[in-house]
Coordinates of C-alpha atoms in Angstrom, one line a residue:
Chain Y
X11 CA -9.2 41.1 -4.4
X12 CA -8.7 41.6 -0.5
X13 CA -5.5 41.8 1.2
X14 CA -4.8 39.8 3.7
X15 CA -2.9 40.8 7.2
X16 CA 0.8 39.7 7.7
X17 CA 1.2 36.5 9.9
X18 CA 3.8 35.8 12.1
X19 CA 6.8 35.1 10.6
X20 CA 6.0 35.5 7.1
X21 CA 7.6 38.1 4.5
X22 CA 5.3 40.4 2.2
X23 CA 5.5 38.1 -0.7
X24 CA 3.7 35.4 0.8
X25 CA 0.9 37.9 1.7
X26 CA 0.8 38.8 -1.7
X27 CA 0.6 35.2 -2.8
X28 CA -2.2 34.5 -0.2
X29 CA -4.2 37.5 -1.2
X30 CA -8.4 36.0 -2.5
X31 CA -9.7 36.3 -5.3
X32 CA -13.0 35.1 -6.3
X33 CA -11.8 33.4 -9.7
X34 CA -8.8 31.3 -7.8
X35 CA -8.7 28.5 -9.6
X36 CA -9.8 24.8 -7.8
X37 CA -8.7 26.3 -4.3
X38 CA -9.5 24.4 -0.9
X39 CA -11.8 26.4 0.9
X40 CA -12.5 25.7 5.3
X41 CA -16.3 24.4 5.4
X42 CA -16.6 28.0 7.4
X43 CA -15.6 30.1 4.4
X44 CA -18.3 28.1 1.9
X45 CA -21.0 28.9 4.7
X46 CA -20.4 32.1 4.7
X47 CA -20.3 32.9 0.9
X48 CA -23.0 30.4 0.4
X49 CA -24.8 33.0 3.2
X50 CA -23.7 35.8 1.3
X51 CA -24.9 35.2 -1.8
X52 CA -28.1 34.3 -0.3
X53 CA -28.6 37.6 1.5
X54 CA -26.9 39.2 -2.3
X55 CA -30.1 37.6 -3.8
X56 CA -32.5 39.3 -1.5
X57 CA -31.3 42.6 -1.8
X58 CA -31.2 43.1 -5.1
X59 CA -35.3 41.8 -4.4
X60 CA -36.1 44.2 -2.0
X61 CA -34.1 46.8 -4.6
X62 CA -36.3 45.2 -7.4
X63 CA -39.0 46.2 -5.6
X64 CA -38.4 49.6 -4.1
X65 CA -37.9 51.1 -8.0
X66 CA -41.1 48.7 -9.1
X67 CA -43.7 52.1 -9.8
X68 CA -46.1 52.1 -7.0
X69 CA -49.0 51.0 -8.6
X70 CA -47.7 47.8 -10.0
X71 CA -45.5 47.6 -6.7
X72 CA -48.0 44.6 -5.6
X73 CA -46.8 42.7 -8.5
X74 CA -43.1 42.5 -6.8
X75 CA -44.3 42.2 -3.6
X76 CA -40.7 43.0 -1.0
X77 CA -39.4 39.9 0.7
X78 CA -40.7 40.8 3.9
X79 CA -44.4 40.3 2.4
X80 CA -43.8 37.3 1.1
X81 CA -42.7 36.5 4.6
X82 CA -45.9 37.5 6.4
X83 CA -48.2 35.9 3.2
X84 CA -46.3 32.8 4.3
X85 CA -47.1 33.1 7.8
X86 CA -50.6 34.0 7.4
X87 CA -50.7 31.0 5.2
X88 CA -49.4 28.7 7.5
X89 CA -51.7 30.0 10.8
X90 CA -54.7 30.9 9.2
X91 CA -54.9 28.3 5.9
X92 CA -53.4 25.6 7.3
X93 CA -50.5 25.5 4.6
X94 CA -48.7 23.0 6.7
X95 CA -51.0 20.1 5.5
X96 CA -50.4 21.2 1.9
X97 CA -46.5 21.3 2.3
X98 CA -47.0 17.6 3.9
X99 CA -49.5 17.0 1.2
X100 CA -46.8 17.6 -1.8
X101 CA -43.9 16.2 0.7
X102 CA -45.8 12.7 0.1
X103 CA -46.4 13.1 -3.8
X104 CA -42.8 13.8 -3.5
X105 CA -41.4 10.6 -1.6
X106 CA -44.0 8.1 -2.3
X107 CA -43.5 9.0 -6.3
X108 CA -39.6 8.9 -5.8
X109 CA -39.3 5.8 -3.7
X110 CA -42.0 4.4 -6.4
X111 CA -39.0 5.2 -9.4
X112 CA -36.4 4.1 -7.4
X113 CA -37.9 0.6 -6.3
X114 CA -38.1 0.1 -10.3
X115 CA -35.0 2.3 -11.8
X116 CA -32.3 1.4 -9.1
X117 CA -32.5 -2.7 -9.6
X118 CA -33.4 -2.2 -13.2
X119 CA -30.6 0.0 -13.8
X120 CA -27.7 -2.0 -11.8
X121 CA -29.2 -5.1 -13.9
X122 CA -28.6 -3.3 -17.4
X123 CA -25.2 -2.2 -16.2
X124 CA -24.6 -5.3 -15.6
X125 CA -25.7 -7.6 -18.2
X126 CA -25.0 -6.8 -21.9
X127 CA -28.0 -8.3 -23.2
X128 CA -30.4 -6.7 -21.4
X129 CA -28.8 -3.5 -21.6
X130 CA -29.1 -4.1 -25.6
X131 CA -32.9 -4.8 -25.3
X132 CA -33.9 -2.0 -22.9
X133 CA -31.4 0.8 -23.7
X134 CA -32.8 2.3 -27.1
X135 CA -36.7 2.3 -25.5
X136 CA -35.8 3.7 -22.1
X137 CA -33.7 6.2 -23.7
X138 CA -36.2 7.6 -26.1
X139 CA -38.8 8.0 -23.2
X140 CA -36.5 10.2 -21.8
X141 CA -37.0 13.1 -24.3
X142 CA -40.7 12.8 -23.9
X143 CA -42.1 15.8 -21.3
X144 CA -43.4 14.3 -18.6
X145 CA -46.5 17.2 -18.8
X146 CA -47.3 15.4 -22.6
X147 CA -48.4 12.8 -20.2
X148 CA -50.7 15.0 -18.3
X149 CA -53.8 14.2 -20.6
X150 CA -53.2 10.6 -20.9
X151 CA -53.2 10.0 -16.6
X152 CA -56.2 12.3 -16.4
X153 CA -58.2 9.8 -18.6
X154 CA -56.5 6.9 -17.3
X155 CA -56.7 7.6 -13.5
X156 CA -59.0 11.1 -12.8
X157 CA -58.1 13.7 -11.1
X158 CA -56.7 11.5 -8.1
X159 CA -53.6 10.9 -6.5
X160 CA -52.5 8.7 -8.1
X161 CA -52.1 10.7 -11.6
X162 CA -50.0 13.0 -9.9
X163 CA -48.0 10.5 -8.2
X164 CA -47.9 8.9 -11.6
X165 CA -46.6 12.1 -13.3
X166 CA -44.2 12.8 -10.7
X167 CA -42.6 8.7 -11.3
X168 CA -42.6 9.2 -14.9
X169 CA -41.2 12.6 -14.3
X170 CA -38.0 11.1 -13.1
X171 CA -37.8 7.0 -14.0
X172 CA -36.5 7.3 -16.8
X173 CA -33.6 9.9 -16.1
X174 CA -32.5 8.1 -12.9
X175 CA -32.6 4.2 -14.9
X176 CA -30.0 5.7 -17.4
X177 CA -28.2 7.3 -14.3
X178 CA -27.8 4.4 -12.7
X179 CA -27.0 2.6 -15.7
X180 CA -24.2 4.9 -16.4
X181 CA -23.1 4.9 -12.6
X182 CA -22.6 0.6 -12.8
X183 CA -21.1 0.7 -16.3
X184 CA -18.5 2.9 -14.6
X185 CA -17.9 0.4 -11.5
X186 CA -13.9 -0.2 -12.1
X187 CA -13.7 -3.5 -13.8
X188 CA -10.9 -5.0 -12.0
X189 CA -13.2 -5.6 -8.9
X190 CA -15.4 -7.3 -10.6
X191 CA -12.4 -9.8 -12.1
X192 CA -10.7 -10.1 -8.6
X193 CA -14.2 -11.5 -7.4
X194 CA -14.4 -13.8 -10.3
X195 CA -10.9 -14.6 -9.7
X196 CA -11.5 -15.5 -5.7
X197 CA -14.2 -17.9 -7.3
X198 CA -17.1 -15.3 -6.6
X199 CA -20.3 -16.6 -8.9
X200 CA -22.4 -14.1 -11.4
X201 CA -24.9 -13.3 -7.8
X202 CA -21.8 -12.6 -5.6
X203 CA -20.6 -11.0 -8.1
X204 CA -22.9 -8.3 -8.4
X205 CA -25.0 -8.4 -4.5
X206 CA -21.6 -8.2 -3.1
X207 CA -19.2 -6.2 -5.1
X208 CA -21.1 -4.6 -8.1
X209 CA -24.0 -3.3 -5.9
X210 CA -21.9 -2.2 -3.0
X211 CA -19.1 -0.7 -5.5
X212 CA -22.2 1.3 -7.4
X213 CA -24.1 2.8 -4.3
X214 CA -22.7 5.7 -3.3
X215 CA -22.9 6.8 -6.7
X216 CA -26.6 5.9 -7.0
X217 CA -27.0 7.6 -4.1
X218 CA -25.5 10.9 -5.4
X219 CA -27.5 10.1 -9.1
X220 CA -31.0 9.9 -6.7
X221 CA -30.0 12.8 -4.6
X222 CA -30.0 15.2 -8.4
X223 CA -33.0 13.2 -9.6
X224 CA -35.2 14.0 -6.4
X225 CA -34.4 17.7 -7.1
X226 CA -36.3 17.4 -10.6
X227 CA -38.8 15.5 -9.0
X228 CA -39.6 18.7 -7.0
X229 CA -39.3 20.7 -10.1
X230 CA -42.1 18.3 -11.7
X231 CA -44.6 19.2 -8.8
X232 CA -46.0 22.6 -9.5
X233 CA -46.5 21.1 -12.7
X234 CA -48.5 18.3 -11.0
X235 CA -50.4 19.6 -8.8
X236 CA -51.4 22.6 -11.5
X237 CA -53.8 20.4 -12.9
X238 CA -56.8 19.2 -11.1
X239 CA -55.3 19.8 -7.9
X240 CA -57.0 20.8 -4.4
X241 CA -54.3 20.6 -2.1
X242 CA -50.5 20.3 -2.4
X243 CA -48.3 23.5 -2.7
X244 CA -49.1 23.5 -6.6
X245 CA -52.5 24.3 -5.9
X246 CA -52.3 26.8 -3.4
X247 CA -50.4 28.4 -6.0
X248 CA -52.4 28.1 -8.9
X249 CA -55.3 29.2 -6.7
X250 CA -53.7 32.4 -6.0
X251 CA -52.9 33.3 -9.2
X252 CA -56.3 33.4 -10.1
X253 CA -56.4 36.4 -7.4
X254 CA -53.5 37.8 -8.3
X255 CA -52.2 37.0 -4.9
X256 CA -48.0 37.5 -6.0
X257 CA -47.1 37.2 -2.5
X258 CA -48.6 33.8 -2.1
X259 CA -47.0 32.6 -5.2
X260 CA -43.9 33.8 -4.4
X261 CA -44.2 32.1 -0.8
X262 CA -45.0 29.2 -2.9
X263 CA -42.0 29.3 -4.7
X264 CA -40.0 29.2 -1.7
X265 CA -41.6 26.9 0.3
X266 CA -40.6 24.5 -2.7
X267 CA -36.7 26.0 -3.0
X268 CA -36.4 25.8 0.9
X269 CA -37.7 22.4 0.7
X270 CA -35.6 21.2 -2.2
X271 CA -32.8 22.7 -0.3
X272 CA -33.6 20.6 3.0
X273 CA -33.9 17.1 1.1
X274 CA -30.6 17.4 -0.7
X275 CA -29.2 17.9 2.7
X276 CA -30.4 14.7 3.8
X277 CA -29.2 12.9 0.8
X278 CA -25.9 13.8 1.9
X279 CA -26.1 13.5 5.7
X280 CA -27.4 10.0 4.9
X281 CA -24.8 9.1 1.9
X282 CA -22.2 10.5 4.3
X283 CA -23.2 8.2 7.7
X284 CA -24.1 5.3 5.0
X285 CA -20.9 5.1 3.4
X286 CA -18.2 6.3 6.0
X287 CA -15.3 4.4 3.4
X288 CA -16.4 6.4 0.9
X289 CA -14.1 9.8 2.5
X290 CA -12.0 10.2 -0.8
X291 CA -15.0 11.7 -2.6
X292 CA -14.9 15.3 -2.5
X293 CA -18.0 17.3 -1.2
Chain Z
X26 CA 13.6 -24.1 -7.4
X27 CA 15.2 -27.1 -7.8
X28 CA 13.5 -30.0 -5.8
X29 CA 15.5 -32.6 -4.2
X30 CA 13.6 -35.7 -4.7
X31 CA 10.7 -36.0 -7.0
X32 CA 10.9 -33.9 -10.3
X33 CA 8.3 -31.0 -9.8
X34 CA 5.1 -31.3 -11.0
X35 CA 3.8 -29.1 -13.9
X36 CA 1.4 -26.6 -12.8
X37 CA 0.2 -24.8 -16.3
X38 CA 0.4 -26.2 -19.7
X39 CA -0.3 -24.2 -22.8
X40 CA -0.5 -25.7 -25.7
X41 CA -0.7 -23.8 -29.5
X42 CA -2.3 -21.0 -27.6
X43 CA -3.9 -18.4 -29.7
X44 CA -5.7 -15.5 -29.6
X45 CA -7.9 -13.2 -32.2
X46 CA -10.0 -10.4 -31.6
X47 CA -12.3 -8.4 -33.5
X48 CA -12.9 -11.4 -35.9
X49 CA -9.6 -12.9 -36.8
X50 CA -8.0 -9.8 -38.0
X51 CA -5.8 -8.9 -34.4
X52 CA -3.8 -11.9 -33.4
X53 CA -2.7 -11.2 -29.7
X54 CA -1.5 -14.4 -28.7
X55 CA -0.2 -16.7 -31.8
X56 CA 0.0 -20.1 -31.5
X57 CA 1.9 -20.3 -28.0
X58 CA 2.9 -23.3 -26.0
X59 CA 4.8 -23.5 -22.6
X60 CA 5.2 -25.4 -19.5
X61 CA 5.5 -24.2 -15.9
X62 CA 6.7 -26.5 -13.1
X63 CA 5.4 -26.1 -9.7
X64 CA 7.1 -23.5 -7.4
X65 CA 8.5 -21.7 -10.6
X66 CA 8.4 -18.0 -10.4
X67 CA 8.1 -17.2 -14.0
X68 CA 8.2 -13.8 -15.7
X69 CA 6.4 -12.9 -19.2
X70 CA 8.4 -9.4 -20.3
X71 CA 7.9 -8.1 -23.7
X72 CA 7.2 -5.1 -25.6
X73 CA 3.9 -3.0 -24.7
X74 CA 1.4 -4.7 -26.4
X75 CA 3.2 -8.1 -26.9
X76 CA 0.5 -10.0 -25.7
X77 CA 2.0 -11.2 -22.6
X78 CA -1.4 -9.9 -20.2
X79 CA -3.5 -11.7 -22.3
X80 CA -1.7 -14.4 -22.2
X81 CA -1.9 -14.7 -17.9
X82 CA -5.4 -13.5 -17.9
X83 CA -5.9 -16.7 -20.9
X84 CA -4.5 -18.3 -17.2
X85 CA -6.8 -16.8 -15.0
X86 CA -9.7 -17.5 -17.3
X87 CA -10.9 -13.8 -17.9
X88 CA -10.5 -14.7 -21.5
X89 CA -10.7 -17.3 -23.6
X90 CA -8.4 -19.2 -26.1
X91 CA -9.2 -18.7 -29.5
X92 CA -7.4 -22.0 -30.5
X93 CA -5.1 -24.1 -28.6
X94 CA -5.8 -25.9 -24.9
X95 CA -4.4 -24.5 -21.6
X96 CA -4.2 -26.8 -18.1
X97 CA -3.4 -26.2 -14.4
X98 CA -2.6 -29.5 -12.9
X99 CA -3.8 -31.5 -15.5
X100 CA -7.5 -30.1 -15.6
X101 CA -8.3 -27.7 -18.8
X102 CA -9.1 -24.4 -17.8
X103 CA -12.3 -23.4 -18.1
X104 CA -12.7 -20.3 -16.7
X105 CA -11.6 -18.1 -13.3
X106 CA -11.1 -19.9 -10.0
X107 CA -9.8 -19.6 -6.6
X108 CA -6.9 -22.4 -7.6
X109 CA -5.3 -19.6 -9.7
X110 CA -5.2 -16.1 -8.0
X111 CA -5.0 -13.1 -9.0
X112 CA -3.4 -9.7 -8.3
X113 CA -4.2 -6.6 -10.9
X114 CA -2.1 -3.5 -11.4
X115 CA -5.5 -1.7 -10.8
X116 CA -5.8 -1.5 -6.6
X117 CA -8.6 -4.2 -6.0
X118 CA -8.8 -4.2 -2.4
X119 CA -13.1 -3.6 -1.8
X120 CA -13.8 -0.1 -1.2
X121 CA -16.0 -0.5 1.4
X122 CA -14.6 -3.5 3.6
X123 CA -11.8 -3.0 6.0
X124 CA -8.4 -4.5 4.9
X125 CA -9.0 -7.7 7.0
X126 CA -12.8 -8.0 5.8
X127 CA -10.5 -7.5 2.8
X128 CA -9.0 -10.7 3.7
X129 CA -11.6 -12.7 4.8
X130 CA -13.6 -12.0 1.3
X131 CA -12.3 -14.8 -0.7
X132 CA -11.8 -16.9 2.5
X133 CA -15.6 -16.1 2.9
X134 CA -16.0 -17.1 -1.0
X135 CA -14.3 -20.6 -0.1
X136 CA -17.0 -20.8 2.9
X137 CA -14.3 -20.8 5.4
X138 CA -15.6 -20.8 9.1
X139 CA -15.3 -17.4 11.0
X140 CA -13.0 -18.6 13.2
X141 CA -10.8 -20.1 10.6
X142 CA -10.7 -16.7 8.6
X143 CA -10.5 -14.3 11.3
X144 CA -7.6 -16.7 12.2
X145 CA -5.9 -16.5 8.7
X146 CA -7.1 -12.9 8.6
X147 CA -4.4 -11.7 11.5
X148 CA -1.9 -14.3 9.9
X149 CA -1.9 -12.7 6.2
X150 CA -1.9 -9.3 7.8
X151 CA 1.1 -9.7 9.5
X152 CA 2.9 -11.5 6.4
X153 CA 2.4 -8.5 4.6
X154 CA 3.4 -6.1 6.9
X155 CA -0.1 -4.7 7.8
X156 CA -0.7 -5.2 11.5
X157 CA -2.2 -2.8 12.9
X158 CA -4.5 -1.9 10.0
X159 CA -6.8 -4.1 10.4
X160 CA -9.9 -1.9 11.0
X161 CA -8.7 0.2 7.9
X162 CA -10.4 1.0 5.0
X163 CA -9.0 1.2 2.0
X164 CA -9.3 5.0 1.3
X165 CA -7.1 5.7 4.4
X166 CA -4.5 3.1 3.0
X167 CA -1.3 4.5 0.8
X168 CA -1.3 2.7 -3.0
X169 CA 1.2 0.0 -1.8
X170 CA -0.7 -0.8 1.0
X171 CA -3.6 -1.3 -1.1
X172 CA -2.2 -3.6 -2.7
X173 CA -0.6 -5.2 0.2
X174 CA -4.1 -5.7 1.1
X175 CA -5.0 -7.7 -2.7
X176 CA -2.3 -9.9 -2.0
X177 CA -3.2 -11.2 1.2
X178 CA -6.7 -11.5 0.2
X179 CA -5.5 -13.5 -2.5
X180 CA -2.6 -15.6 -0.7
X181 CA -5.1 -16.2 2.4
X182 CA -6.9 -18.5 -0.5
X183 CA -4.0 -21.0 -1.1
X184 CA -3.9 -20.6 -4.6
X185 CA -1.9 -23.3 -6.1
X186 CA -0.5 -20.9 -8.3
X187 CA -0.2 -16.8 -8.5
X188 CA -1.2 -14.2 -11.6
X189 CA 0.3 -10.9 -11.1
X190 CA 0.0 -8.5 -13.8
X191 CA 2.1 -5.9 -13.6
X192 CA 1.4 -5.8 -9.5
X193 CA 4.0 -2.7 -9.3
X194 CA 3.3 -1.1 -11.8
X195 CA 0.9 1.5 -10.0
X196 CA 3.9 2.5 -7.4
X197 CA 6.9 5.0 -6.8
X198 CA 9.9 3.4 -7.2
X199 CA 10.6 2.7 -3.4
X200 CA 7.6 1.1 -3.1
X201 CA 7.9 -0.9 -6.0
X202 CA 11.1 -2.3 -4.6
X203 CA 9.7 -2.9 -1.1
X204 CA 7.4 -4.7 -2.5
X205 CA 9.5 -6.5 -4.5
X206 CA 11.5 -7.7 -1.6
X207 CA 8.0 -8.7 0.3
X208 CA 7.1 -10.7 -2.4
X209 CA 10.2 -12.9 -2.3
X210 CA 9.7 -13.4 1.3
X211 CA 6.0 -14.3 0.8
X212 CA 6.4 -16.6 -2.0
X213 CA 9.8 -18.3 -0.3
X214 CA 7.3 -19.0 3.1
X215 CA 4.1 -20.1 0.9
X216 CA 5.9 -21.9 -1.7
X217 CA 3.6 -20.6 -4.5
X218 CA 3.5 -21.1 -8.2
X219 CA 4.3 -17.7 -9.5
X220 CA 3.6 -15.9 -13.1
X221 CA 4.3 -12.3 -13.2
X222 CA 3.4 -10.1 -16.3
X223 CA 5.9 -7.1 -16.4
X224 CA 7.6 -4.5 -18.7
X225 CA 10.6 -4.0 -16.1
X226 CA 13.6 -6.0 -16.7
X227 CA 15.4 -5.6 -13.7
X228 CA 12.1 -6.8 -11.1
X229 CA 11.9 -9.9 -13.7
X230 CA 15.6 -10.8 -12.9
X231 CA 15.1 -10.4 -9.4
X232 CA 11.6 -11.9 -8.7
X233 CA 12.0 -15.0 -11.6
X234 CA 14.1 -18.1 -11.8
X235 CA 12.7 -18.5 -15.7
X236 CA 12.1 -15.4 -18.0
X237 CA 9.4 -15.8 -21.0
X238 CA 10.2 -13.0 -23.6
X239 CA 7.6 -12.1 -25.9
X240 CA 7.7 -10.7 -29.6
X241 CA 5.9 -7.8 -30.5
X242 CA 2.9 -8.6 -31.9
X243 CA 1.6 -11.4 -32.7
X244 CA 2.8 -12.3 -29.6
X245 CA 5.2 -15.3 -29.4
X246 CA 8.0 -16.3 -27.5
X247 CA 10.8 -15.0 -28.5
X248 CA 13.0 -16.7 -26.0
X249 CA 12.9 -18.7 -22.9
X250 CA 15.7 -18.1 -20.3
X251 CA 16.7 -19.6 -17.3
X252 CA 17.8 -17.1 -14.2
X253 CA 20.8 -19.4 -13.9
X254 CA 23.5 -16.9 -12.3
X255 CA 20.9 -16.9 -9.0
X256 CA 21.5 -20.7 -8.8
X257 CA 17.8 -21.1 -8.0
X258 CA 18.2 -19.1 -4.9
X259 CA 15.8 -16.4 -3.6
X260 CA 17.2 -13.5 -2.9
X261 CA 16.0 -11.4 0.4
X262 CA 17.8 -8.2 -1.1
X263 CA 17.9 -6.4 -4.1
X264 CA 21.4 -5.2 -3.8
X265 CA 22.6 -8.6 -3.2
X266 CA 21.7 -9.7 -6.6
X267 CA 22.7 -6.5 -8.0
X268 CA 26.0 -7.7 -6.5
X269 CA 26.2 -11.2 -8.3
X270 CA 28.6 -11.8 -11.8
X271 CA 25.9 -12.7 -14.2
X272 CA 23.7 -9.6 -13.4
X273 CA 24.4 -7.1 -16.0
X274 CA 25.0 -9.8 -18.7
X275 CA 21.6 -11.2 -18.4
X276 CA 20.3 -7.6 -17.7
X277 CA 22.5 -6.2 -20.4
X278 CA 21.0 -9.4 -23.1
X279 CA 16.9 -8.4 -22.2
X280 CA 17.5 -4.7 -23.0
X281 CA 18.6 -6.0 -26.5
X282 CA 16.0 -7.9 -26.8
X283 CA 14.0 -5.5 -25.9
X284 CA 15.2 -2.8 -28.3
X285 CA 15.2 -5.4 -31.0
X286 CA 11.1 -5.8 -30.2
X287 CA 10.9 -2.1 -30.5
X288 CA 12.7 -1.0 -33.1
X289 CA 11.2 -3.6 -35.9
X290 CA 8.1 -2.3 -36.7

């Protein structure tokens, strides 16, 4: 709990009632005050690294190698073994795979969300594919494609297809079914009815639905590129561990939480100049 | 309202209307028939559950007849259509379009020319009190304003005859009475055909000349009663009618009904 100073014109039981605590319940908090806890707990997590590392006995110190290594194993990575071209590398598995899910999951899921029927026939196979791990597929797409390209941008689109079809699904089933009657009511036919109301009602929450599916995709790509991989963050990774290089992995790791991190910001920059209507929405 | 020469013409017919769900065993609607004239404001007030919404949206063409025939203007009702519009108690007014894109929608649906809608746009904005908010969207729009903005879109169509169900019923109390008053103005200027679906007596009295009372259900009608103490007139304020003998005895007669409805279970 921390005090807070008097201000002008207010009496010691309001500052008592506008003292913080961390467990206030559904407060407003200024987009300063999240930066700066979101920053804190960010710096929180390093410390209790470096700590980690500092009480880590000195021969197996290398094993928890302090952040400030895994700093300079990133640089060295990026100047001397040109790192960047991996990180573009896995940026491409990445998008190409997820555009790949959404060109199919995105239509195919505003379809079953609309129409009963097809919803009935798809539903039940979609939704069992979803409980399959995509890595049980791993075999399969080595036999069916090599060790190419395209099985790992194959593995990343079956990573998240069928997650982001039942999203999507969900997210049109929930489009307020009132508009869709005032349409039909205006005279509106079964197209107008869903390319102009149904698919703009639906998109900013298909928007949100592929901003938390692209952050599995990313979680899908170590396993990816573990397998038969040369290049791609995965394998600089994997190749490492074989040397027992812990401050490459680690730098790895990063590289794909920074990364994550970066992309979800655009999903929102672009949801937020896409729909500018859509201010109701929290976050 | 009275006409002065030529009897009106009937806008809807219903004839031994009913409606089942969930095979046979809910009767909503049970056997109804009735007959609006044209420029009738009509009310359907019941109990909760009386069967009187899906009796408009029967209207409207959402839903279908189980038995029985229904009619606007002498051509069976086959399913929605601009001729019949609609306003829900739901806001409908598009997310993502500005109140007079709003507008324009249905105008657009009818394949209106631009000039003609942007035209009709301004016109329906001002009759409902929304100039000025053209460029608005919804989100930034209070809940009566909303809906301000679904009955212009719907008005701007020329309907020949108006669904409301329960069109208040989202709205404070002031609001609600605002709009009320709007509505009279709007309907009095565009001579519509009106049917209103609402569980509050006293907008019935004000907005109808004919009240349709529903029983519980299976919904039937319990009785159909002339407005007579307004004399056909529509009345620009509330307190007016509030004022006129005839008031409290009609209002006084619906809340027996009403309580009657209820209590018989």
């Amino acid at each position: 709990m921390i005090r807070l100073r008097r201000r002008q014109g207010e009496d010691v039981n309001q500052v008592a009632r506008r003292s913080v605590s961390l467990f206030e319940l559904r407060t407003v908090l200024s987009g300063r005050t999240t930066l700066i806890l979101g920053l804190a707990g960010a710096t929180g997590f390093f410390i209790i690294w470096e700590l980690g590392h500092y009480i880590t006995p000195e021969e197996s110190q290398r094993f928890l190698p302090a952040p400030q290594e895994v700093l300079g194993a990133l640089i060295t990575l990026i100047v001397e073994k040109d790192y960047i071209a991996d990180i573009l590398k896995s940026c491409f598995r990445i998008f190409a795979s997820f555009f790949a899910a959404c060109l199919i999951a995105v239509p195919l899921g505003i379809a079953m969300g609309c129409f009963m029927r097809l919803r009935a026939l798809l539903n039940p196979t979609i939704s069992a594919f979803r409980y399959l791990p995509a890595a049980s597929f791993i075999p399969l797409l080595l036999v069916w494609f090599g060790p190419t390209d395209t099985q790992k941008l194959a593995l990343l689109v079956l990573g998240v297809i069928f997650f982001l079809v039942a999203l999507i699904l969900d997210n049109t089933k929930s489009v307020q079914p009132e508009l869709i009657e005032a349409a039909l009511t205006m005279g509106a036919g079964r197209r107008q009815v869903v390319t102009e109301v149904v698919v703009p009602a639906v998109a900013p929450a298909v928007v949100d639905s592929m901003r938390n599916m692209i952050a599995v995709g990313w979680t899908y790509l170590v396993i990816a590129e573990i397998v038969a991989a040369s290049d791609g963050i995965g394998a600089v990774m994997m190749r490492a561990g074989r040397f027992l290089k812990v401050d490459i992995i680690m730098a790895g790791i990063l590289t794909i939480g920074f990364l994550g991190v970066a992309t979800d910001l655009l999903f929102r920059l672009a949801a937020r100049y896409a729909f500018p209507w859509n201010r109701e929405r929290g976050d | 309202m009275p006409s002065d020469q030529a009897p009106p013409r009937t806008a809807i017919t219903a004839s031994n209307v009913t409606r089942q769900y969930v095979g046979g065993t809910f009767t909503a609607v049970d056997n109804i028939s009735l007959e609006l004239r044209e420029n009738e404001i009509v009310c359907f007030i019941g109990p909760s559950g009386c069967g009187k919404t899906t009796m408009l949206r029967m209207i409207a063409g959402l839903e279908y007849p189980s038995m029985g025939d229904l009619t606007i203007f002498d051509k069976p009702i086959t399913g929605p259509g601009p001729d019949r519009g609609m306003i829900f108690q739901a806001y409908t007014s598009f997310p993502w379009l500005t109140a007079r894109k709003n507008i324009e929608y249905g105008m657009k649906i009818m394949g209106l020319s631009r000039e003609e809608r942007s035209r009709r746009s301004d016109e329906f904005l001002r009759l409902v009190h929304l100039d000025g908010f053209g460029d608005s969207y919804p989100a930034s729009l209070s809940g009566g304003m909303k809906q301000r903005v679904a009955i212009a879109r719907t008005l701007a169509q020329n309907p020949g005859v108006l669904l409301m169900d329960e069109p208040f019923g989202a709205l404070d109390a002031q609001v609600r009475w605002e709009m009320q008053e709007m509505m009279i103005e709007i309907i009095e200027r565009e001579n519509t055909t009106v049917v209103t679906v609402t569980h509050d007596i006293q907008e019935a009295i004000y907005l109808s000349d004919r009240i349709i009372f529903f029983t519980r259900s299976p919904g039937r009608i319990k009785a159909d009663i002339p407005v007579s103490f307004k004399e056909g007139r529509r009345i620009p304020r509330k307190e007016e009618m509030l004022a006129l003998p005839g008031y409290v005895d009609l209002e006084r007669q619906l809340f027996a009904m009403m309580r009657e409805e209820i209590q018989q279970k």
